[in-house]
mmCIF file of C-alpha atoms and ligand atoms in Angstrom:
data_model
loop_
_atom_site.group_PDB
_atom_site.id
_atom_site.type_symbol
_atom_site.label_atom_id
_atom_site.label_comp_id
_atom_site.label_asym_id
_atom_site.label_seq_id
_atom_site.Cartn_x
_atom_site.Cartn_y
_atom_site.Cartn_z
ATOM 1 C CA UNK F 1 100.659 56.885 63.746
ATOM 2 C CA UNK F 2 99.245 54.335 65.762
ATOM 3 C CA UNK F 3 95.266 53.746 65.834
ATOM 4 C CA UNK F 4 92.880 51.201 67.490
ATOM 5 C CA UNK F 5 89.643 50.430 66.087
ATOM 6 C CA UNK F 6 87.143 49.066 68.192
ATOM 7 C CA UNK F 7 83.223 48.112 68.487
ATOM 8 C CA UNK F 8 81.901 51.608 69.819
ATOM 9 C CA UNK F 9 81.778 51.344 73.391
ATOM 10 C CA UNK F 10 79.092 51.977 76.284
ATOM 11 C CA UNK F 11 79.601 53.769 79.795
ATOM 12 C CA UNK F 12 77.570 51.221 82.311
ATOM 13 C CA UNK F 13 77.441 54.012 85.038
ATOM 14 C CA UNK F 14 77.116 57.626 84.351
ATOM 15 C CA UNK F 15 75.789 60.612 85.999
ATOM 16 C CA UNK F 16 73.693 63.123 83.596
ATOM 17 C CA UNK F 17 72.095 65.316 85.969
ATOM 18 C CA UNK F 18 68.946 67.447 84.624
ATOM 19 C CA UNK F 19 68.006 70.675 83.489
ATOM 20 C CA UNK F 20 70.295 73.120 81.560
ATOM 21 C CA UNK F 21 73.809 70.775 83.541
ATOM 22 C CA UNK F 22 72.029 67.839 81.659
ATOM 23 C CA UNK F 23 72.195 69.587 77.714
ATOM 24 C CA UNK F 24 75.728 70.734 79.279
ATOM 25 C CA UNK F 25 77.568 67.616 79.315
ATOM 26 C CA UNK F 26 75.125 65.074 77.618
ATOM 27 C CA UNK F 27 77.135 65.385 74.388
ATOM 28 C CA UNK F 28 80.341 64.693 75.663
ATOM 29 C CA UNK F 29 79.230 61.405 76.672
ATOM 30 C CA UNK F 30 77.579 60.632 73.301
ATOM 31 C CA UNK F 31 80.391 61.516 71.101
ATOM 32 C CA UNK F 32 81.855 58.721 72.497
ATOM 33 C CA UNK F 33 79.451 55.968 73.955
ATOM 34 C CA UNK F 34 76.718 54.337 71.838
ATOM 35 C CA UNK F 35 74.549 53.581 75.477
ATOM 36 C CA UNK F 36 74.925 54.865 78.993
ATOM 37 C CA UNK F 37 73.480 53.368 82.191
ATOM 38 C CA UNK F 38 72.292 56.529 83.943
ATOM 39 C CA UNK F 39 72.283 56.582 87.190
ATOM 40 C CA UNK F 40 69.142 57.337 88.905
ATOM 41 C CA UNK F 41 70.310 60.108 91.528
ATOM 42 C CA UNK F 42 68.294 63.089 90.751
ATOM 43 C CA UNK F 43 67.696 65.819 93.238
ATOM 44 C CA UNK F 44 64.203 64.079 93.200
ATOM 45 C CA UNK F 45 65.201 60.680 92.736
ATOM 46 C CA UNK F 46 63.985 58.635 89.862
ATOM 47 C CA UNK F 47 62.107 56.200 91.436
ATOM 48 C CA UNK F 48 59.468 54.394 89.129
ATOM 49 C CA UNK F 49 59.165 53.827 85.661
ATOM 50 C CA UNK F 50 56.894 56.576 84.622
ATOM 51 C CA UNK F 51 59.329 58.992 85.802
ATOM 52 C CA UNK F 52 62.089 57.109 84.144
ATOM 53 C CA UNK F 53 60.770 57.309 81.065
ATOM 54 C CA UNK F 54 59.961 61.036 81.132
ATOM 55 C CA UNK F 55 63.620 61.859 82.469
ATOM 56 C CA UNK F 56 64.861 59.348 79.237
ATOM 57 C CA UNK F 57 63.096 61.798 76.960
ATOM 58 C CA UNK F 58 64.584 65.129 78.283
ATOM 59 C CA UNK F 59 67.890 63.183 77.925
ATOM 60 C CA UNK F 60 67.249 62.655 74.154
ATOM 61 C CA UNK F 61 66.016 66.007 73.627
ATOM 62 C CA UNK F 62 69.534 67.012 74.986
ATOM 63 C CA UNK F 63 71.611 64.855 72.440
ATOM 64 C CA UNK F 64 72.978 66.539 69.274
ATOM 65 C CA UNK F 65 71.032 64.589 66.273
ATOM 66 C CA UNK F 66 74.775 63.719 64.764
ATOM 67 C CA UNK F 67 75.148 61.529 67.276
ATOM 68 C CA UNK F 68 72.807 58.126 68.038
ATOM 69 C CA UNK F 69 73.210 57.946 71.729
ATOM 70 C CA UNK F 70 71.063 55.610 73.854
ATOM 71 C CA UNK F 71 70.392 56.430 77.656
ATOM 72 C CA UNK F 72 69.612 52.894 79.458
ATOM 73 C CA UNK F 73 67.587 54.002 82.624
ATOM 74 C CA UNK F 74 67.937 52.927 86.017
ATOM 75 C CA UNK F 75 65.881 53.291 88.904
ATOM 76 C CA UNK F 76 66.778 54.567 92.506
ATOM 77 C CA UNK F 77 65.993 51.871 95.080
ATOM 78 C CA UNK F 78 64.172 53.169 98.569
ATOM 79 C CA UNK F 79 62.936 51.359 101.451
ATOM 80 C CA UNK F 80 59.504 51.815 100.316
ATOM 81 C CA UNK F 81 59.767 50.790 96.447
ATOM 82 C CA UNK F 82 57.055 47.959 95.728
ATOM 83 C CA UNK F 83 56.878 44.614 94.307
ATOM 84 C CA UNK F 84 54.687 46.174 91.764
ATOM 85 C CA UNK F 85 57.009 48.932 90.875
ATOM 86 C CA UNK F 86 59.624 46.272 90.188
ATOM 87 C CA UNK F 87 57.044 44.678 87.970
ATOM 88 C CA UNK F 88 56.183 47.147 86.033
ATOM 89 C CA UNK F 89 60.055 48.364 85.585
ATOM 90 C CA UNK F 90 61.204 44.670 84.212
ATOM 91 C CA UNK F 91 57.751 44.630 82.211
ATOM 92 C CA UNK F 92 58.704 48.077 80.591
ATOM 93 C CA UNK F 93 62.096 47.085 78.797
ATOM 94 C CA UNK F 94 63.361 50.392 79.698
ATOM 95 C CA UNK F 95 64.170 49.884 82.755
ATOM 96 C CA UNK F 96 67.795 47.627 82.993
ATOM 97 C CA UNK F 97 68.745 47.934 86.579
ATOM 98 C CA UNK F 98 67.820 49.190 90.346
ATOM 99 C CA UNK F 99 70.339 51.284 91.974
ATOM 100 C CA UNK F 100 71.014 50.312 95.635
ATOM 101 C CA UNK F 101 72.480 53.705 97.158
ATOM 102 C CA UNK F 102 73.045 52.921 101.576
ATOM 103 C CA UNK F 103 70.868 56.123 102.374
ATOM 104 C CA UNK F 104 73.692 58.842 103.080
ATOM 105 C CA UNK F 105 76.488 56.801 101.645
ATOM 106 C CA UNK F 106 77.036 59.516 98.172
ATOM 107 C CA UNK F 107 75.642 62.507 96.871
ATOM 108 C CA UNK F 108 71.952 62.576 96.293
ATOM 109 C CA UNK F 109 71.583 59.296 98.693
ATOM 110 C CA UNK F 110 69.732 60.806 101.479
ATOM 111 C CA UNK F 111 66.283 58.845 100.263
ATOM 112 C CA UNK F 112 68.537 55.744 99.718
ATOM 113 C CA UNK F 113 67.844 52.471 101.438
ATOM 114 C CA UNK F 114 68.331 52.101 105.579
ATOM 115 C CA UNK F 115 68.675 48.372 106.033
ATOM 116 C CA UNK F 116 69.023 46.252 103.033
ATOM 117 C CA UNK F 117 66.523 43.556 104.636
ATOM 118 C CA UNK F 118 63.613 45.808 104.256
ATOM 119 C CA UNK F 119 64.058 45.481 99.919
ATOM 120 C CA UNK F 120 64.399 41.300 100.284
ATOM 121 C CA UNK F 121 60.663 41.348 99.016
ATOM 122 C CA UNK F 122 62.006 43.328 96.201
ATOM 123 C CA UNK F 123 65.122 41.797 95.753
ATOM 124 C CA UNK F 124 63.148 38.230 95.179
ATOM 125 C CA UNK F 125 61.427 39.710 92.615
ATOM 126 C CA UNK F 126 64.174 40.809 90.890
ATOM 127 C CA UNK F 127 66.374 38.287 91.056
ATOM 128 C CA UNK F 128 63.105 36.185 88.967
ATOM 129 C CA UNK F 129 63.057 38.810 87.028
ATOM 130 C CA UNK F 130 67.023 38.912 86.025
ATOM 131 C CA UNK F 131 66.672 42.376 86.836
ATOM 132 C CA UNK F 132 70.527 43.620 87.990
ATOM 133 C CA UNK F 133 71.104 45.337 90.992
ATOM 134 C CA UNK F 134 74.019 48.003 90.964
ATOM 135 C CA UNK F 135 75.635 48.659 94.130
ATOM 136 C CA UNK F 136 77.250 51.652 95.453
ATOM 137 C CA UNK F 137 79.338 49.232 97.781
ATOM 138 C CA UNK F 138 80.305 51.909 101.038
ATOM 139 C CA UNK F 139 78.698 51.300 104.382
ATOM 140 C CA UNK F 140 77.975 54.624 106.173
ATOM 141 C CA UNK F 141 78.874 55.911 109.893
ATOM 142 C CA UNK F 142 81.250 57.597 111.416
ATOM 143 C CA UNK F 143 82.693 54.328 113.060
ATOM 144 C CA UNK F 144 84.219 52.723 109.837
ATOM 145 C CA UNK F 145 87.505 54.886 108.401
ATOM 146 C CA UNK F 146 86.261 56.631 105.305
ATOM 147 C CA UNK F 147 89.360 54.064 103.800
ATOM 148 C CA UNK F 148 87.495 50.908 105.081
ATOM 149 C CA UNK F 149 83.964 51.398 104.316
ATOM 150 C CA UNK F 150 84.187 49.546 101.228
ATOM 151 C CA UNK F 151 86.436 46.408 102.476
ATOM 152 C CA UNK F 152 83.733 46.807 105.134
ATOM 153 C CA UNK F 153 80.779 47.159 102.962
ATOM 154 C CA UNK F 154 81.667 43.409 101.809
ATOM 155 C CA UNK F 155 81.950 41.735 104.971
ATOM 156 C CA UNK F 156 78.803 43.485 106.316
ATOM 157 C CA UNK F 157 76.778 43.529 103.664
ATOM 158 C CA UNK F 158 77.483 41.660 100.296
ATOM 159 C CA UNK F 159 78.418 39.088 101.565
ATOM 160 C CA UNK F 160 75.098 38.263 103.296
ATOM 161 C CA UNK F 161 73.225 39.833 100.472
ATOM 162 C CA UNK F 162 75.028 37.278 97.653
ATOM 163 C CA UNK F 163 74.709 34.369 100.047
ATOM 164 C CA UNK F 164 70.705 34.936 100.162
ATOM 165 C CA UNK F 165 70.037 35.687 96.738
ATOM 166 C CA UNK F 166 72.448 33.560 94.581
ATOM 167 C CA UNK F 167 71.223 33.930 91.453
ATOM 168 C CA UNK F 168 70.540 37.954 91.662
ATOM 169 C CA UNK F 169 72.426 39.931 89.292
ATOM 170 C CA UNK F 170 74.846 42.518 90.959
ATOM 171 C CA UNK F 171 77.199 44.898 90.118
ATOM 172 C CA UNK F 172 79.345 46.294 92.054
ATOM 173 C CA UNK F 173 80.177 49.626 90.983
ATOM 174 C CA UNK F 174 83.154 51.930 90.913
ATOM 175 C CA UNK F 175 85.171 49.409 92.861
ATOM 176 C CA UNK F 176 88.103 50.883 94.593
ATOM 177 C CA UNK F 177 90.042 48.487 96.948
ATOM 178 C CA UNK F 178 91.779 44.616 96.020
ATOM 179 C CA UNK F 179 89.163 43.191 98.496
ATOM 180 C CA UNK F 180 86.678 44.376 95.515
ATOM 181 C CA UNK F 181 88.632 43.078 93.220
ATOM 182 C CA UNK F 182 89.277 39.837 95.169
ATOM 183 C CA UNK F 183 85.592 39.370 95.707
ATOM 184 C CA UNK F 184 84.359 39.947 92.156
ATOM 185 C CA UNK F 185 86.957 37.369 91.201
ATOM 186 C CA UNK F 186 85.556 34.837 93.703
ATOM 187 C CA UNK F 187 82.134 34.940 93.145
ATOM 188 C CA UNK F 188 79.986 33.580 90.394
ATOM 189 C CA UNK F 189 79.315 34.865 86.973
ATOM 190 C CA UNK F 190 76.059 36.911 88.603
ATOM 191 C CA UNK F 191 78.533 39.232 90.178
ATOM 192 C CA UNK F 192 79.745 42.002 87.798
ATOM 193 C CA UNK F 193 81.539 45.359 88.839
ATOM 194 C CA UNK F 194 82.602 48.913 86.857
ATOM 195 C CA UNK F 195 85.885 50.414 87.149
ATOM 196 C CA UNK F 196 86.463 54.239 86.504
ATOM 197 C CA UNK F 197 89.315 56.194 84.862
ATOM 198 C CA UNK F 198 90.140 58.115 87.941
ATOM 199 C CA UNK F 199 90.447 54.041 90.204
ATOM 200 C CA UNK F 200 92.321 52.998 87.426
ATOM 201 C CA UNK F 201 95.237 55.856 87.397
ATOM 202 C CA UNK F 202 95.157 57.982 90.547
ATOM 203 C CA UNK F 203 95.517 56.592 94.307
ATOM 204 C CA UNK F 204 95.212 58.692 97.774
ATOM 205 C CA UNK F 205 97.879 60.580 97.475
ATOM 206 C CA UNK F 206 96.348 62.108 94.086
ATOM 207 C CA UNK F 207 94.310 64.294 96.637
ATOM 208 C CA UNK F 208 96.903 65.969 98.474
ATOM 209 C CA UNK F 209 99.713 66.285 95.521
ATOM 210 C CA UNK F 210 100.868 69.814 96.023
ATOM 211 C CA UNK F 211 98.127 70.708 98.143
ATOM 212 C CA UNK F 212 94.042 69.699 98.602
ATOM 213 C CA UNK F 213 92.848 68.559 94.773
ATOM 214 C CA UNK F 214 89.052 69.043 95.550
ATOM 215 C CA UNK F 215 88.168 67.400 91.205
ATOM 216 C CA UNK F 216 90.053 64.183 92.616
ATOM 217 C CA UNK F 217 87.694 63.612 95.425
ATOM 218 C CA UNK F 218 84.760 61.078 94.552
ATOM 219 C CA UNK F 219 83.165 58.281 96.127
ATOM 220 C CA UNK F 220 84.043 55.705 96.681
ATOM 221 C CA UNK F 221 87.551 57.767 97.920
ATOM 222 C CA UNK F 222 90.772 57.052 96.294
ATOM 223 C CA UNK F 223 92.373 54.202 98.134
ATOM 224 C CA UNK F 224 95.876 53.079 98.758
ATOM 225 C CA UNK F 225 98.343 52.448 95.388
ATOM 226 C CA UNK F 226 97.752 48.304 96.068
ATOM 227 C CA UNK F 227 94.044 48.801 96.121
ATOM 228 C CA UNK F 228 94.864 50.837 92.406
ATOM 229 C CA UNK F 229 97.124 48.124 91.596
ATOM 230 C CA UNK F 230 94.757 45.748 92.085
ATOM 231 C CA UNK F 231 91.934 47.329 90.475
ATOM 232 C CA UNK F 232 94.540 48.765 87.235
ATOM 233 C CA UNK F 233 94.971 45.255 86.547
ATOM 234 C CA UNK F 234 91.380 43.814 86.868
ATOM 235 C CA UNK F 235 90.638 46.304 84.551
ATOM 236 C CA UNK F 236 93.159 45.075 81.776
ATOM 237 C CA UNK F 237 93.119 41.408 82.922
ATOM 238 C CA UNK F 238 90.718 40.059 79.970
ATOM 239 C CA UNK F 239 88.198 38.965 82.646
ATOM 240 C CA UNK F 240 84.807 39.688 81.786
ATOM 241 C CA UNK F 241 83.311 40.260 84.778
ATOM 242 C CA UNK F 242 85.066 43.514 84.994
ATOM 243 C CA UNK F 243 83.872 46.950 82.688
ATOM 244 C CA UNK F 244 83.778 50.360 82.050
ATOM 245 C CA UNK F 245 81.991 52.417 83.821
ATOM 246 C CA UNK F 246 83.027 55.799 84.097
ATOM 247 C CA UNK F 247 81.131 57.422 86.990
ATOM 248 C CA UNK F 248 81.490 60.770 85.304
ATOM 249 C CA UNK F 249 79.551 63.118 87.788
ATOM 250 C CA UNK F 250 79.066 66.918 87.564
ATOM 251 C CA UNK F 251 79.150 69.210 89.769
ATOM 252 C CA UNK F 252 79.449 72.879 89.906
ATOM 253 C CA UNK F 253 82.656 74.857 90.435
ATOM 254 C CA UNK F 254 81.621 76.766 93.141
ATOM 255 C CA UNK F 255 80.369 73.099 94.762
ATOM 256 C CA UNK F 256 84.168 71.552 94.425
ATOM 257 C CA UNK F 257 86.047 74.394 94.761
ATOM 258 C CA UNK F 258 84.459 74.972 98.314
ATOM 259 C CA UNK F 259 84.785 74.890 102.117
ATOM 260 C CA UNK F 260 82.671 71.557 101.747
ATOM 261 C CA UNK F 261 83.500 70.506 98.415
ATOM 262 C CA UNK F 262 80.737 67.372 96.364
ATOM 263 C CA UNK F 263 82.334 64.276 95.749
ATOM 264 C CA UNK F 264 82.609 63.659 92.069
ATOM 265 C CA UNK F 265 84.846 63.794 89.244
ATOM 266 C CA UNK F 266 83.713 64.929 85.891
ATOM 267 C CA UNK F 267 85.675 62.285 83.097
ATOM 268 C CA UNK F 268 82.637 62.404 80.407
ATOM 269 C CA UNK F 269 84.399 65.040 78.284
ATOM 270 C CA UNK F 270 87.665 62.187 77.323
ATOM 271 C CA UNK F 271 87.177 59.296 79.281
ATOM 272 C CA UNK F 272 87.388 56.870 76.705
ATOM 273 C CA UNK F 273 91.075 58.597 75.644
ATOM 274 C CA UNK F 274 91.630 58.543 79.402
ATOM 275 C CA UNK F 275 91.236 54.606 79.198
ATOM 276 C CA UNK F 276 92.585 53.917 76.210
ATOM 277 C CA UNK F 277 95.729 55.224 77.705
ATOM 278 C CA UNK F 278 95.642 53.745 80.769
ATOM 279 C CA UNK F 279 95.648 50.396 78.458
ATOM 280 C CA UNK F 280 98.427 51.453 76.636
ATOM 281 C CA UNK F 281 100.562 52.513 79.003
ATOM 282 C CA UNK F 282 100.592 49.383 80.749
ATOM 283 C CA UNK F 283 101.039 47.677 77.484
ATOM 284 C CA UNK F 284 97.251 45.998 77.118
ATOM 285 C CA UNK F 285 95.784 47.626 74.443
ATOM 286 C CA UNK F 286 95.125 44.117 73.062
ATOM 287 C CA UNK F 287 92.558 44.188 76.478
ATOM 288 C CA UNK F 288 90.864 46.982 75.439
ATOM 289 C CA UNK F 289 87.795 46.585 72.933
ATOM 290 C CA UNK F 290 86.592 43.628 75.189
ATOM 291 C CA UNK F 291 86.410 46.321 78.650
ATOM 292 C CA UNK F 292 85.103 49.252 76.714
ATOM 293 C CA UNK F 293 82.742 47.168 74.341
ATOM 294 C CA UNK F 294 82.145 43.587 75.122
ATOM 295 C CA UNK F 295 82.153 42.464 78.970
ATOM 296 C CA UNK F 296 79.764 45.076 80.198
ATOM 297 C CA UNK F 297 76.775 44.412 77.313
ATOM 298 C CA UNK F 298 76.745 40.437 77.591
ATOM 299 C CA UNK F 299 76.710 41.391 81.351
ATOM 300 C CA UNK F 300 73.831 43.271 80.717
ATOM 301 C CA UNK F 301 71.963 41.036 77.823
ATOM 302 C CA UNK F 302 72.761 43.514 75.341
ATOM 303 C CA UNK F 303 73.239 43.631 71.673
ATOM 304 C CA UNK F 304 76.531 44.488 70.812
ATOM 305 C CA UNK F 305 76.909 47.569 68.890
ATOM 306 C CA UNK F 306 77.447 47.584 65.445
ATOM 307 C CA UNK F 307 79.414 50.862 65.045
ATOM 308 C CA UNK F 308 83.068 51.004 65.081
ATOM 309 C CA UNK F 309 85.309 53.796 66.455
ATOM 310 C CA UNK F 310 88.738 54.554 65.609
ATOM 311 C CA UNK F 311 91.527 56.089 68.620
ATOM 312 C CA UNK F 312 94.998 57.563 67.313
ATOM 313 C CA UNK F 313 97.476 57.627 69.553
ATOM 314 C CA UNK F 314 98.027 61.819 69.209
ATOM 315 C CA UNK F 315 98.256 63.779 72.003
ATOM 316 C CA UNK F 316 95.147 66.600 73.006
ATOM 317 C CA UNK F 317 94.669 69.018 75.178
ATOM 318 C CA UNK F 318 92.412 68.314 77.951
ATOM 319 C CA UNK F 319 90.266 72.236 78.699
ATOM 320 C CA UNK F 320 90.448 73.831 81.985
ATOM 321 C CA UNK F 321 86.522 74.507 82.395
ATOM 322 C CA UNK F 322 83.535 73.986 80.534
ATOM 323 C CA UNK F 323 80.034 75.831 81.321
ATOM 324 C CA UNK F 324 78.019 74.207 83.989
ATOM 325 C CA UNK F 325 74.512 76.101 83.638
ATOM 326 C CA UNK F 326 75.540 79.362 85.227
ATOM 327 C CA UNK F 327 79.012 78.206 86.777
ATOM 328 C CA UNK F 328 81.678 76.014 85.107
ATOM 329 C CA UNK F 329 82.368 72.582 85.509
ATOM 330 C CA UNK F 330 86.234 71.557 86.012
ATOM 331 C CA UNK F 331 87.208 68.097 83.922
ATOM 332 C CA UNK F 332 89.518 65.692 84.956
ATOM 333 C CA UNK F 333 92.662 66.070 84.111
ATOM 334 C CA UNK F 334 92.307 69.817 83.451
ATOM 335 C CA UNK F 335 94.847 71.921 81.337
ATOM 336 C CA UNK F 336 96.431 68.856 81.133
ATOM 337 C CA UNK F 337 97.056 66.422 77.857
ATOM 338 C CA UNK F 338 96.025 62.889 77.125
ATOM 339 C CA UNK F 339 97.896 60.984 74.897
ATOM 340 C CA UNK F 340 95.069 59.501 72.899
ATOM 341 C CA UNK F 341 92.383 61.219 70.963
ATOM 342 C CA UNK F 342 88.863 59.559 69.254
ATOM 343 C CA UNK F 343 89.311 60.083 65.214
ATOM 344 C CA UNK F 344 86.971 62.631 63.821
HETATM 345 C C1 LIG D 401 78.354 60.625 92.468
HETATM 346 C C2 LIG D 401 77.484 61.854 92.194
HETATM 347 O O1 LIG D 401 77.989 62.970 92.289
HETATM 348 O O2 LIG D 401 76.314 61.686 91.854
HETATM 349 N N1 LIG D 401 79.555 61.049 93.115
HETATM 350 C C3 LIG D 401 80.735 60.389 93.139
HETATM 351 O O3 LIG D 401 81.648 60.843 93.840
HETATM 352 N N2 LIG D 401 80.940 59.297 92.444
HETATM 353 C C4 LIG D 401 77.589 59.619 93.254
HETATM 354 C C5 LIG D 401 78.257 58.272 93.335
HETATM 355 O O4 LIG D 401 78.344 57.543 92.359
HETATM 356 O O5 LIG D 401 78.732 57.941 94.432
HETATM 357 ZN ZN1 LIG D 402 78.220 57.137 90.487
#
């Protein structure tokens, strides 16, 4: 049977949620990632250190003790966060990034920032700092096709953003489209961007296939099959500006399966199967270890971890629901199979 050992991996953008949600799909993530970079899009937004560090511990309290799982907190960037508040984040060594959210762009965005020129003050500070700022890259308003916000996202705003703070850190997350990928690839080492499961292996029409599939509807939107092309082979080119980041993000049943369904596709239970057989299947297994393990911690300044996992190439079955507090969450790639499972 074949198997593929690797350096345990991390997931440098995930969405845990709180409360009783959080303790319900915590553990998924941390049977299979060493560290996560949590996303700081709370209901209440996480928005300084003090309330980073308290929503780090009701993580941990969350995580099975078999498991040694390390949440790497973020913090949710407004028009109103402070020089001081960036200070005291990079002074902390908890804190590893700033999220930039466009205020209405995602779920949970509504306190997000208006005009990127009112954080330059902030943004100065980080870049001193080499404090990374991750990007939800989608510009909002109903003039820009939901298709073309991110394309337009780079014209209007990265580009600007990069060419007045060239030595800030950036990544630019979830990328979706080959202007993404084209940018990343053109820009200096500071520029870094995640790729998910679902960008990797599904495109546009993924969300009509036999009728509306609300669990295949995140944001950024699935794009065209060039932009998945483009961003499949990023993924598996060996260049280290690209990682994993899953974007796993919860949400109720009764929220997706609705007359106004939540963007968001829950990968958390298998992603790391889900990868492995993306890599596989287009023959770049080889291209693996360095996506899932390597790229994304030197990105970040991190150790390396020390752990190894083994994958077997054996097929499982993927579950149709697991419990959501008091609904159900749907995974991705429900009742389904995945070729590749992690070795117990
Ligand atoms: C995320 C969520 O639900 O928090 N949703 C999504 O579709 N990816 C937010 C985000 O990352 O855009
Ligand atoms: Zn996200």
């Amino acid at each position: 049977m074949q198997t593929i050992t690797i350096i345990k991996p991390d997931d440098f953008h995930l969405h845990l949620r709180d409360g009783i949600a959080l303790s319900n799909v915590v553990n998924h993530t941390a049977a299979q990632f060493s560290r996560a970079i949590v996303m700081p899009n709370l209901k209440s937004p996480v928005v300084n250190t003090e309330m980073a560090l308290a929503y780090k511990e009701r993580i941990l309290q969350c995580v099975d003790e078999k498991y040694n799982f390390e949440p790497l907190m973020t913090l949710y960037l407004t028009d109103n966060t402070s020089v001081s508040t960036i200070k005291t984040a990079a002074e902390s060594n908890i804190i590893k990034a700033l999220k930039y959210y466009p205020a209405g762009a995602t779920t949970n965005s509504d306190q997000g920032v208006t005009d990127i020129k009112k954080t330059y003050a902030v943004l100065n500070v980080m870049m001193e700092d080499s404090m990374p700022l991750l990007v939800h890259g989608e510009v909002t308003g109903d003039d820009v096709d939901m298709f073309d916000r991110e394309a337009v996202f780079i014209d209007k705003v990265l580009t600007p953003l990069v060419r007045d703070f060239p030595e800030l850190k950036i990544v630019f997350e979830h990328i979706t489209t080959r202007a993404a990928v084209d940018f990343v690839m053109g820009s200096s080492d500071k520029i870094g961007a995640t790729i998910t499961p679902q960008h990797i292996l599904l495109n546009r029409n993924d969300l009509f296939k036999g009728g509306l599939q609300p669990h295949h509807y995140c944001l950024p939107i699935l794009k065209a099959e060039d932009d998945r092309q483009a961003v499949s082979e990023a993924a598996t080119s060996g260049n280290p500006k690209f990682f994993l980041g899953t974007d796993s993000a919860p949400h109720a049943r009764s929220t997706k399966e609705s007359s106004c369904g939540c963007a968001g596709i829950y990968s958390a239970f298998n992603a790391l199967e889900i990868y492995v057989e993306a890599f596989d299947s287009l023959g770049k297994l080889d291209k693996f270890e360095a996506f899932a393990s390597q790229y994304g911690a030197d990105y970040y300044d991190l150790p390396q971890n020390i752990e190894q996992m083994t994958l077997i190439k054996k097929e499982q079955d993927i579950p149709d629901l697991f419990p959501f507090g008091d609904d159900e969450i749907v995974p991705f790639r429900a009742g389904g199979t995945c070729s590749w499972q992690l070795k117990k």
